[in-house]
């Protein structure tokens, strides 16, 4: 473990989608230092078992801790669904009780109450996130009156990561899943994009949802929740360095990462290749 009392905010994702969260964090909180880690060599996490996702996520958290991060954001719905609770309850007390690991599902669930009139909410996410039931659990904990319906979209992430998300062929796959969701519950008036990749498909999703249905990407809500968290926890905020820097790590080829990351960050990205664990 790094003995430093302060360091960057760690941001972890299994792939590239967490960059949409990072982009919003840097827009809202540009003064902080960030260290992004993408486990791209082992992505996607969505179809993997709970045990494997937990193991991989724990390895990434330990790595970010070793590089000085006092606070780590799991900018990955699958990791948040399958690993966050175990890491918080079982691992942090042993690794370092003064550090924190936060996810993206709770902040998204918190915002939904004021965004639905019908109290019928849809979730579009990976297979792993849908099967975990995490969104249903978190939303119903806060808003027991809301009915939640989820649909898995297994082909959406490959479309995005292969830079096919803006092609006419992508329309078929987007329309198919949106139609399935609305057929399951026509009363839905708000849809959470429960995967950090999906904002890149936003224009197509808006094309196929019924008029008046609100689409909720996570980035701005997670960034806003982080800002609020740091304001409420000055002991954590004081350990987050503030020089406005951002560093990128990947378990894949660094040039391949940089090429794909540019799609998400809208700027050139230079990364370093590391190994996990």
mmCIF file of C-alpha atoms in Angstrom:
data_model
loop_
_atom_site.group_PDB
_atom_site.id
_atom_site.type_symbol
_atom_site.label_atom_id
_atom_site.label_comp_id
_atom_site.label_asym_id
_atom_site.label_seq_id
_atom_site.Cartn_x
_atom_site.Cartn_y
_atom_site.Cartn_z
ATOM 1 C CA UNK A 1 0.000 0.000 0.000
ATOM 2 C CA UNK A 2 1.038 3.559 -0.714
ATOM 3 C CA UNK A 3 1.650 5.451 2.524
ATOM 4 C CA UNK A 4 0.812 8.837 1.085
ATOM 5 C CA UNK A 5 -2.017 10.649 2.872
ATOM 6 C CA UNK A 6 -3.372 12.073 -0.362
ATOM 7 C CA UNK A 7 -3.751 11.149 -4.014
ATOM 8 C CA UNK A 8 -5.994 11.300 -7.078
ATOM 9 C CA UNK A 9 -9.589 10.128 -7.281
ATOM 10 C CA UNK A 10 -9.516 6.644 -8.771
ATOM 11 C CA UNK A 11 -12.064 5.835 -11.475
ATOM 12 C CA UNK A 12 -12.465 2.204 -12.524
ATOM 13 C CA UNK A 13 -14.338 0.507 -15.348
ATOM 14 C CA UNK A 14 -14.065 -2.843 -17.057
ATOM 15 C CA UNK A 15 -13.818 -1.036 -20.393
ATOM 16 C CA UNK A 16 -14.373 2.383 -21.908
ATOM 17 C CA UNK A 17 -17.857 3.315 -20.735
ATOM 18 C CA UNK A 18 -16.609 4.722 -17.440
ATOM 19 C CA UNK A 19 -14.979 7.467 -19.477
ATOM 20 C CA UNK A 20 -18.464 9.011 -19.890
ATOM 21 C CA UNK A 21 -18.615 9.252 -16.086
ATOM 22 C CA UNK A 22 -15.057 10.601 -15.890
ATOM 23 C CA UNK A 23 -15.871 13.218 -18.537
ATOM 24 C CA UNK A 24 -18.765 14.531 -16.431
ATOM 25 C CA UNK A 25 -16.680 14.480 -13.236
ATOM 26 C CA UNK A 26 -13.929 16.500 -14.853
ATOM 27 C CA UNK A 27 -16.475 18.966 -16.239
ATOM 28 C CA UNK A 28 -18.080 19.514 -12.824
ATOM 29 C CA UNK A 29 -14.972 19.092 -10.637
ATOM 30 C CA UNK A 30 -12.018 20.093 -12.847
ATOM 31 C CA UNK A 31 -9.713 20.983 -9.963
ATOM 32 C CA UNK A 32 -9.269 17.375 -8.790
ATOM 33 C CA UNK A 33 -6.670 14.864 -9.981
ATOM 34 C CA UNK A 34 -8.066 11.672 -11.546
ATOM 35 C CA UNK A 35 -6.559 8.260 -12.220
ATOM 36 C CA UNK A 36 -8.611 6.157 -14.629
ATOM 37 C CA UNK A 37 -8.111 2.407 -14.857
ATOM 38 C CA UNK A 38 -9.768 0.364 -17.597
ATOM 39 C CA UNK A 39 -9.528 -3.424 -17.394
ATOM 40 C CA UNK A 40 -9.991 -3.557 -21.164
ATOM 41 C CA UNK A 41 -8.087 -6.817 -21.628
ATOM 42 C CA UNK A 42 -10.718 -8.688 -19.583
ATOM 43 C CA UNK A 43 -13.818 -6.789 -20.724
ATOM 44 C CA UNK A 44 -16.733 -7.174 -20.950
ATOM 45 C CA UNK A 45 -17.684 -7.923 -17.343
ATOM 46 C CA UNK A 46 -21.429 -8.109 -18.080
ATOM 47 C CA UNK A 47 -21.686 -11.857 -18.834
ATOM 48 C CA UNK A 48 -19.226 -12.917 -16.102
ATOM 49 C CA UNK A 49 -20.213 -14.494 -12.777
ATOM 50 C CA UNK A 50 -20.488 -12.556 -9.517
ATOM 51 C CA UNK A 51 -17.339 -14.238 -8.173
ATOM 52 C CA UNK A 52 -15.205 -13.337 -11.191
ATOM 53 C CA UNK A 53 -16.458 -9.737 -11.342
ATOM 54 C CA UNK A 54 -15.747 -9.361 -7.633
ATOM 55 C CA UNK A 55 -12.229 -10.807 -8.015
ATOM 56 C CA UNK A 56 -11.366 -8.565 -10.991
ATOM 57 C CA UNK A 57 -12.868 -5.457 -9.369
ATOM 58 C CA UNK A 58 -11.059 -6.075 -6.092
ATOM 59 C CA UNK A 59 -7.751 -6.398 -7.966
ATOM 60 C CA UNK A 60 -8.389 -3.036 -9.661
ATOM 61 C CA UNK A 61 -9.321 -1.322 -6.391
ATOM 62 C CA UNK A 62 -6.185 -2.654 -4.666
ATOM 63 C CA UNK A 63 -4.105 -1.413 -7.613
ATOM 64 C CA UNK A 64 -5.614 2.079 -7.418
ATOM 65 C CA UNK A 65 -5.087 2.137 -3.647
ATOM 66 C CA UNK A 66 -1.438 1.194 -4.192
ATOM 67 C CA UNK A 67 -1.107 4.175 -6.534
ATOM 68 C CA UNK A 68 -2.291 6.586 -3.854
ATOM 69 C CA UNK A 69 -6.054 6.821 -4.393
ATOM 70 C CA UNK A 70 -7.976 7.437 -1.177
ATOM 71 C CA UNK A 71 -11.319 7.370 -2.982
ATOM 72 C CA UNK A 72 -12.269 5.038 -5.851
ATOM 73 C CA UNK A 73 -15.391 5.338 -7.994
ATOM 74 C CA UNK A 74 -16.588 2.149 -9.681
ATOM 75 C CA UNK A 75 -17.743 3.829 -12.903
ATOM 76 C CA UNK A 76 -19.084 0.469 -14.052
ATOM 77 C CA UNK A 77 -22.631 -0.736 -13.459
ATOM 78 C CA UNK A 78 -21.653 -4.413 -13.499
ATOM 79 C CA UNK A 79 -18.882 -3.900 -10.927
ATOM 80 C CA UNK A 80 -21.200 -1.723 -8.829
ATOM 81 C CA UNK A 81 -23.903 -4.405 -8.998
ATOM 82 C CA UNK A 82 -21.745 -7.466 -8.393
ATOM 83 C CA UNK A 83 -18.754 -6.327 -6.329
ATOM 84 C CA UNK A 84 -19.275 -3.002 -4.536
ATOM 85 C CA UNK A 85 -21.135 -4.226 -1.462
ATOM 86 C CA UNK A 86 -18.653 -7.039 -0.758
ATOM 87 C CA UNK A 87 -15.676 -4.711 -1.184
ATOM 88 C CA UNK A 88 -17.234 -2.099 1.113
ATOM 89 C CA UNK A 89 -18.260 -4.564 3.827
ATOM 90 C CA UNK A 90 -15.536 -7.220 3.708
ATOM 91 C CA UNK A 91 -12.416 -5.805 2.085
ATOM 92 C CA UNK A 92 -12.177 -2.144 3.110
ATOM 93 C CA UNK A 93 -12.007 -2.891 6.859
ATOM 94 C CA UNK A 94 -8.966 -5.092 6.146
ATOM 95 C CA UNK A 95 -7.332 -3.069 3.363
ATOM 96 C CA UNK A 96 -7.718 0.418 4.867
ATOM 97 C CA UNK A 97 -10.842 1.592 6.741
ATOM 98 C CA UNK A 98 -9.991 5.237 5.963
ATOM 99 C CA UNK A 99 -10.408 4.747 2.186
ATOM 100 C CA UNK A 100 -13.690 4.720 0.301
ATOM 101 C CA UNK A 101 -15.132 2.892 -2.721
ATOM 102 C CA UNK A 102 -18.372 4.206 -4.270
ATOM 103 C CA UNK A 103 -20.526 3.004 -7.171
ATOM 104 C CA UNK A 104 -22.838 4.437 -9.815
ATOM 105 C CA UNK A 105 -26.140 2.670 -9.093
ATOM 106 C CA UNK A 106 -27.109 4.424 -5.855
ATOM 107 C CA UNK A 107 -26.665 7.993 -7.211
ATOM 108 C CA UNK A 108 -28.765 7.082 -10.250
ATOM 109 C CA UNK A 109 -31.466 5.497 -8.091
ATOM 110 C CA UNK A 110 -31.604 8.560 -5.851
ATOM 111 C CA UNK A 111 -32.461 10.900 -8.717
ATOM 112 C CA UNK A 112 -35.280 8.842 -10.225
ATOM 113 C CA UNK A 113 -38.018 9.766 -7.730
ATOM 114 C CA UNK A 114 -38.448 13.250 -9.146
ATOM 115 C CA UNK A 115 -38.298 12.152 -12.778
ATOM 116 C CA UNK A 116 -41.325 9.898 -13.124
ATOM 117 C CA UNK A 117 -44.975 10.880 -12.978
ATOM 118 C CA UNK A 118 -46.394 7.422 -13.686
ATOM 119 C CA UNK A 119 -44.059 5.728 -11.146
ATOM 120 C CA UNK A 120 -43.120 3.229 -13.861
ATOM 121 C CA UNK A 121 -39.386 3.206 -14.679
ATOM 122 C CA UNK A 122 -37.365 1.269 -17.253
ATOM 123 C CA UNK A 123 -33.745 0.116 -17.134
ATOM 124 C CA UNK A 124 -31.630 -0.610 -20.218
ATOM 125 C CA UNK A 125 -28.381 -2.281 -19.148
ATOM 126 C CA UNK A 126 -26.031 -5.224 -19.601
ATOM 127 C CA UNK A 127 -27.146 -8.761 -18.861
ATOM 128 C CA UNK A 128 -25.105 -8.850 -15.647
ATOM 129 C CA UNK A 129 -26.605 -5.647 -14.272
ATOM 130 C CA UNK A 130 -30.170 -6.691 -15.094
ATOM 131 C CA UNK A 131 -29.734 -10.178 -13.600
ATOM 132 C CA UNK A 132 -28.229 -8.747 -10.412
ATOM 133 C CA UNK A 133 -31.481 -6.905 -9.629
ATOM 134 C CA UNK A 134 -29.429 -4.064 -8.143
ATOM 135 C CA UNK A 135 -31.443 -1.244 -9.688
ATOM 136 C CA UNK A 136 -34.744 -2.740 -8.567
ATOM 137 C CA UNK A 137 -33.352 -3.161 -5.046
ATOM 138 C CA UNK A 138 -31.899 0.356 -4.759
ATOM 139 C CA UNK A 139 -34.886 2.124 -6.334
ATOM 140 C CA UNK A 140 -37.464 0.228 -4.262
ATOM 141 C CA UNK A 141 -35.438 0.880 -1.107
ATOM 142 C CA UNK A 142 -35.845 4.614 -1.749
ATOM 143 C CA UNK A 143 -39.173 4.609 -3.608
ATOM 144 C CA UNK A 144 -41.275 1.513 -2.793
ATOM 145 C CA UNK A 145 -44.115 2.765 -5.014
ATOM 146 C CA UNK A 146 -42.052 2.701 -8.242
ATOM 147 C CA UNK A 147 -42.385 -0.288 -10.579
ATOM 148 C CA UNK A 148 -39.056 -1.096 -12.273
ATOM 149 C CA UNK A 149 -38.749 -3.073 -15.518
ATOM 150 C CA UNK A 150 -35.350 -3.988 -16.960
ATOM 151 C CA UNK A 151 -34.203 -5.214 -20.370
ATOM 152 C CA UNK A 152 -30.703 -6.482 -21.150
ATOM 153 C CA UNK A 153 -28.996 -5.113 -24.278
ATOM 154 C CA UNK A 154 -26.083 -7.514 -24.877
ATOM 155 C CA UNK A 155 -25.091 -6.174 -28.296
ATOM 156 C CA UNK A 156 -25.000 -2.474 -27.471
ATOM 157 C CA UNK A 157 -21.530 -2.405 -25.887
ATOM 158 C CA UNK A 158 -19.865 -4.274 -28.809
ATOM 159 C CA UNK A 159 -21.536 -1.842 -31.240
ATOM 160 C CA UNK A 160 -20.053 1.103 -29.358
ATOM 161 C CA UNK A 161 -16.591 -0.325 -28.781
ATOM 162 C CA UNK A 162 -16.325 -1.295 -32.455
ATOM 163 C CA UNK A 163 -17.295 2.262 -33.440
ATOM 164 C CA UNK A 164 -20.532 1.080 -35.078
ATOM 165 C CA UNK A 165 -22.852 2.982 -32.752
ATOM 166 C CA UNK A 166 -23.559 5.760 -35.246
ATOM 167 C CA UNK A 167 -24.317 3.511 -38.228
ATOM 168 C CA UNK A 168 -27.755 2.638 -39.677
ATOM 169 C CA UNK A 169 -27.192 -0.988 -38.623
ATOM 170 C CA UNK A 170 -27.171 0.047 -34.960
ATOM 171 C CA UNK A 171 -30.742 1.346 -35.285
ATOM 172 C CA UNK A 172 -32.102 -2.195 -35.567
ATOM 173 C CA UNK A 173 -30.569 -3.304 -32.265
ATOM 174 C CA UNK A 174 -31.542 -0.119 -30.415
ATOM 175 C CA UNK A 175 -35.143 -0.159 -31.662
ATOM 176 C CA UNK A 176 -35.524 -3.858 -30.829
ATOM 177 C CA UNK A 177 -34.584 -3.417 -27.162
ATOM 178 C CA UNK A 178 -36.493 -0.157 -26.695
ATOM 179 C CA UNK A 179 -39.614 -1.760 -28.220
ATOM 180 C CA UNK A 180 -39.223 -4.776 -25.913
ATOM 181 C CA UNK A 181 -39.002 -2.534 -22.845
ATOM 182 C CA UNK A 182 -42.064 -0.477 -23.773
ATOM 183 C CA UNK A 183 -44.036 -3.604 -24.642
ATOM 184 C CA UNK A 184 -43.302 -5.049 -21.188
ATOM 185 C CA UNK A 185 -44.618 -1.891 -19.520
ATOM 186 C CA UNK A 186 -46.244 0.791 -21.721
ATOM 187 C CA UNK A 187 -46.676 3.025 -18.642
ATOM 188 C CA UNK A 188 -42.915 3.692 -18.378
ATOM 189 C CA UNK A 189 -42.169 7.420 -18.538
ATOM 190 C CA UNK A 190 -38.486 7.411 -17.496
ATOM 191 C CA UNK A 191 -35.670 5.132 -18.663
ATOM 192 C CA UNK A 192 -32.307 4.805 -16.923
ATOM 193 C CA UNK A 193 -29.339 4.006 -19.147
ATOM 194 C CA UNK A 194 -27.791 1.505 -16.746
ATOM 195 C CA UNK A 195 -24.528 1.122 -18.622
ATOM 196 C CA UNK A 196 -21.917 3.837 -18.928
ATOM 197 C CA UNK A 197 -21.460 3.121 -22.651
ATOM 198 C CA UNK A 198 -25.044 3.868 -23.569
ATOM 199 C CA UNK A 199 -24.920 7.697 -23.704
ATOM 200 C CA UNK A 200 -23.185 7.276 -27.068
ATOM 201 C CA UNK A 201 -26.432 5.724 -28.328
ATOM 202 C CA UNK A 202 -28.573 8.505 -26.867
ATOM 203 C CA UNK A 203 -29.667 10.014 -30.207
ATOM 204 C CA UNK A 204 -30.881 6.632 -31.461
ATOM 205 C CA UNK A 205 -32.594 5.765 -28.168
ATOM 206 C CA UNK A 206 -34.462 9.090 -28.234
ATOM 207 C CA UNK A 207 -35.572 8.301 -31.785
ATOM 208 C CA UNK A 208 -37.354 5.118 -30.720
ATOM 209 C CA UNK A 209 -38.797 5.796 -27.263
ATOM 210 C CA UNK A 210 -42.379 7.118 -27.209
ATOM 211 C CA UNK A 211 -42.821 10.864 -26.974
ATOM 212 C CA UNK A 212 -42.632 12.150 -23.412
ATOM 213 C CA UNK A 213 -40.422 9.338 -22.094
ATOM 214 C CA UNK A 214 -37.428 10.790 -20.265
ATOM 215 C CA UNK A 215 -33.995 9.238 -20.794
ATOM 216 C CA UNK A 216 -31.562 9.378 -17.882
ATOM 217 C CA UNK A 217 -27.816 8.985 -18.617
ATOM 218 C CA UNK A 218 -25.806 8.519 -15.434
ATOM 219 C CA UNK A 219 -22.821 10.825 -15.842
ATOM 220 C CA UNK A 220 -24.208 14.120 -14.596
ATOM 221 C CA UNK A 221 -25.973 12.492 -11.621
ATOM 222 C CA UNK A 222 -22.917 10.501 -10.544
ATOM 223 C CA UNK A 223 -20.744 13.623 -10.873
ATOM 224 C CA UNK A 224 -23.252 15.646 -8.872
ATOM 225 C CA UNK A 225 -23.401 12.936 -6.225
ATOM 226 C CA UNK A 226 -19.582 12.929 -5.987
ATOM 227 C CA UNK A 227 -19.547 16.700 -5.516
ATOM 228 C CA UNK A 228 -22.119 16.373 -2.730
ATOM 229 C CA UNK A 229 -20.228 13.477 -1.143
ATOM 230 C CA UNK A 230 -16.954 15.411 -1.039
ATOM 231 C CA UNK A 231 -18.726 18.426 0.476
ATOM 232 C CA UNK A 232 -20.224 16.192 3.196
ATOM 233 C CA UNK A 233 -16.953 14.360 3.876
ATOM 234 C CA UNK A 234 -14.160 16.933 4.255
ATOM 235 C CA UNK A 235 -11.895 14.225 5.706
ATOM 236 C CA UNK A 236 -12.007 12.454 2.306
ATOM 237 C CA UNK A 237 -11.961 15.642 0.253
ATOM 238 C CA UNK A 238 -8.825 16.784 2.072
ATOM 239 C CA UNK A 239 -7.041 13.617 0.904
ATOM 240 C CA UNK A 240 -7.894 14.146 -2.780
ATOM 241 C CA UNK A 241 -5.147 16.075 -4.565
ATOM 242 C CA UNK A 242 -6.177 19.049 -6.657
ATOM 243 C CA UNK A 243 -3.908 19.922 -9.589
ATOM 244 C CA UNK A 244 -6.402 19.357 -12.412
ATOM 245 C CA UNK A 245 -4.546 16.340 -13.847
ATOM 246 C CA UNK A 246 -5.839 13.114 -15.383
ATOM 247 C CA UNK A 247 -3.872 9.928 -15.967
ATOM 248 C CA UNK A 248 -5.080 6.831 -17.833
ATOM 249 C CA UNK A 249 -4.148 3.191 -17.216
ATOM 250 C CA UNK A 250 -5.294 0.156 -19.209
ATOM 251 C CA UNK A 251 -4.701 -3.583 -19.149
ATOM 252 C CA UNK A 252 -4.904 -3.538 -22.974
ATOM 253 C CA UNK A 253 -2.568 -2.108 -25.576
ATOM 254 C CA UNK A 254 -2.142 1.584 -24.768
ATOM 255 C CA UNK A 255 -2.481 2.735 -28.394
ATOM 256 C CA UNK A 256 -5.689 0.768 -28.859
ATOM 257 C CA UNK A 257 -7.022 2.265 -25.639
ATOM 258 C CA UNK A 258 -6.123 5.795 -26.735
ATOM 259 C CA UNK A 259 -7.851 5.344 -30.063
ATOM 260 C CA UNK A 260 -11.101 4.099 -28.502
ATOM 261 C CA UNK A 261 -10.987 6.473 -25.522
ATOM 262 C CA UNK A 262 -10.976 9.447 -27.863
ATOM 263 C CA UNK A 263 -14.567 8.535 -28.860
ATOM 264 C CA UNK A 264 -15.660 9.003 -25.256
ATOM 265 C CA UNK A 265 -13.460 11.909 -24.121
ATOM 266 C CA UNK A 266 -13.567 14.058 -27.289
ATOM 267 C CA UNK A 267 -9.842 14.739 -26.945
ATOM 268 C CA UNK A 268 -6.549 12.869 -27.463
ATOM 269 C CA UNK A 269 -5.851 10.335 -24.712
ATOM 270 C CA UNK A 270 -2.448 8.899 -23.835
ATOM 271 C CA UNK A 271 -2.487 5.798 -21.645
ATOM 272 C CA UNK A 272 -0.065 3.478 -19.891
ATOM 273 C CA UNK A 273 -0.387 -0.308 -19.997
ATOM 274 C CA UNK A 274 -0.382 -2.132 -16.646
ATOM 275 C CA UNK A 275 -1.117 -5.658 -15.465
ATOM 276 C CA UNK A 276 -3.615 -6.850 -12.849
ATOM 277 C CA UNK A 277 -3.356 -8.060 -10.204
#
